[in-house]
Amino acid sequence: MIKLTTDNFEELVLKSSEPILVDFWAEWCGPCRMVAPVLDQIEAEHGLTIGKLNTDENPEIMTRYGVMGIPTLLLFENGEPVKQVVGAKPKRLLEAELGLT
């Protein structure tokens, strides 16, 4: 997983030629910790790049994309968010909602 920040977000997400899943999370968020190992599995099994963005450290990105709660997952393709999943969900549901199945 890639650690995303305000400084590298444009280069690593918006200018990426490959799809990238951005995980909006925070240290204190229990559901965020629950979904983290599921995201590790999805990254390994589907070859999808996943970036983690700490919302406490990078609130401007959260605001820019209208993220109101965490965990929120945004799938970016060609610099644009194309899918959004809010909340911790089982792996098969995440895969289905992200179009990976």
PDB file of C-alpha atoms in Angstrom, residues 1 4 9 13 20-26 29 31-40 42-43 48-53 55 62 65-76 80-91 93-100:
ATOM      1  CA  MET A   1       0.000   0.000   0.000  1.00  0.00           C
ATOM      2  CA  LEU A   4      -0.852   9.208   0.365  1.00  0.00           C
ATOM      3  CA  PHE A   9      -1.890  12.939  -4.063  1.00  0.00           C
ATOM      4  CA  VAL A  13      -3.535   9.367  -7.807  1.00  0.00           C
ATOM      5  CA  ILE A  20      -5.917   3.290  -7.748  1.00  0.00           C
ATOM      6  CA  LEU A  21      -8.133   2.713  -4.743  1.00  0.00           C
ATOM      7  CA  VAL A  22      -7.850   5.416  -2.085  1.00  0.00           C
ATOM      8  CA  ASP A  23      -8.630   4.354   1.476  1.00  0.00           C
ATOM      9  CA  PHE A  24      -9.674   7.357   3.593  1.00  0.00           C
ATOM     10  CA  TRP A  25      -8.941   6.323   7.188  1.00  0.00           C
ATOM     11  CA  ALA A  26      -7.738   7.498  10.620  1.00  0.00           C
ATOM     12  CA  CYS A  29     -11.262   4.512  13.476  1.00  0.00           C
ATOM     13  CA  PRO A  31     -13.869   0.011  11.229  1.00  0.00           C
ATOM     14  CA  CYS A  32     -10.842   1.359   9.320  1.00  0.00           C
ATOM     15  CA  ARG A  33      -8.615  -1.120  11.154  1.00  0.00           C
ATOM     16  CA  MET A  34     -11.103  -3.907  10.427  1.00  0.00           C
ATOM     17  CA  VAL A  35     -11.091  -3.283   6.669  1.00  0.00           C
ATOM     18  CA  ALA A  36      -7.283  -2.892   6.358  1.00  0.00           C
ATOM     19  CA  PRO A  37      -6.462  -6.648   6.123  1.00  0.00           C
ATOM     20  CA  VAL A  38      -9.286  -7.103   3.599  1.00  0.00           C
ATOM     21  CA  LEU A  39      -7.756  -4.363   1.455  1.00  0.00           C
ATOM     22  CA  ASP A  40      -4.370  -6.092   1.703  1.00  0.00           C
ATOM     23  CA  ILE A  42      -7.737  -7.380  -2.486  1.00  0.00           C
ATOM     24  CA  GLU A  43      -4.493  -5.650  -3.441  1.00  0.00           C
ATOM     25  CA  LEU A  48      -5.061  -3.176  -7.638  1.00  0.00           C
ATOM     26  CA  THR A  49      -2.904  -0.387  -6.248  1.00  0.00           C
ATOM     27  CA  ILE A  50      -4.234   0.878  -2.924  1.00  0.00           C
ATOM     28  CA  GLY A  51      -3.258   4.145  -1.305  1.00  0.00           C
ATOM     29  CA  LYS A  52      -4.029   5.034   2.305  1.00  0.00           C
ATOM     30  CA  LEU A  53      -4.871   8.650   3.105  1.00  0.00           C
ATOM     31  CA  THR A  55      -7.848  12.033   7.032  1.00  0.00           C
ATOM     32  CA  MET A  62     -11.203  14.566   2.346  1.00  0.00           C
ATOM     33  CA  TYR A  65     -13.976  14.711  -2.495  1.00  0.00           C
ATOM     34  CA  GLY A  66     -16.884  15.173  -0.094  1.00  0.00           C
ATOM     35  CA  VAL A  67     -15.860  12.345   2.212  1.00  0.00           C
ATOM     36  CA  MET A  68     -18.145  12.656   5.242  1.00  0.00           C
ATOM     37  CA  GLY A  69     -17.354   9.415   7.088  1.00  0.00           C
ATOM     38  CA  ILE A  70     -14.609   6.856   7.272  1.00  0.00           C
ATOM     39  CA  PRO A  71     -13.668   4.378   6.136  1.00  0.00           C
ATOM     40  CA  THR A  72     -14.467   5.569   2.640  1.00  0.00           C
ATOM     41  CA  LEU A  73     -12.926   3.961  -0.421  1.00  0.00           C
ATOM     42  CA  LEU A  74     -12.737   5.887  -3.688  1.00  0.00           C
ATOM     43  CA  LEU A  75     -11.641   4.141  -6.868  1.00  0.00           C
ATOM     44  CA  PHE A  76      -9.894   6.556  -9.225  1.00  0.00           C
ATOM     45  CA  GLU A  80     -11.400  10.817 -11.588  1.00  0.00           C
ATOM     46  CA  PRO A  81     -13.312   9.024  -8.839  1.00  0.00           C
ATOM     47  CA  VAL A  82     -15.501   6.378 -10.500  1.00  0.00           C
ATOM     48  CA  LYS A  83     -16.702   4.286  -7.541  1.00  0.00           C
ATOM     49  CA  GLN A  84     -17.231   4.918  -3.851  1.00  0.00           C
ATOM     50  CA  VAL A  85     -17.736   2.507  -0.960  1.00  0.00           C
ATOM     51  CA  VAL A  86     -18.512   3.825   2.518  1.00  0.00           C
ATOM     52  CA  GLY A  87     -18.038   1.714   5.627  1.00  0.00           C
ATOM     53  CA  ALA A  88     -16.302  -1.534   6.451  1.00  0.00           C
ATOM     54  CA  LYS A  89     -17.743  -4.429   4.454  1.00  0.00           C
ATOM     55  CA  PRO A  90     -16.868  -8.080   3.947  1.00  0.00           C
ATOM     56  CA  LYS A  91     -14.365  -8.830   1.190  1.00  0.00           C
ATOM     57  CA  LEU A  93     -19.104  -7.171  -0.950  1.00  0.00           C
ATOM     58  CA  LEU A  94     -16.166  -4.810  -1.408  1.00  0.00           C
ATOM     59  CA  GLU A  95     -15.057  -6.718  -4.495  1.00  0.00           C
ATOM     60  CA  ALA A  96     -18.581  -6.593  -5.932  1.00  0.00           C
ATOM     61  CA  GLU A  97     -19.077  -2.892  -5.219  1.00  0.00           C
ATOM     62  CA  LEU A  98     -15.688  -2.071  -6.747  1.00  0.00           C
ATOM     63  CA  GLY A  99     -16.427  -4.176  -9.838  1.00  0.00           C
ATOM     64  CA  LEU A 100     -13.626  -6.666  -9.158  1.00  0.00           C
TER      65      LEU A 100
END
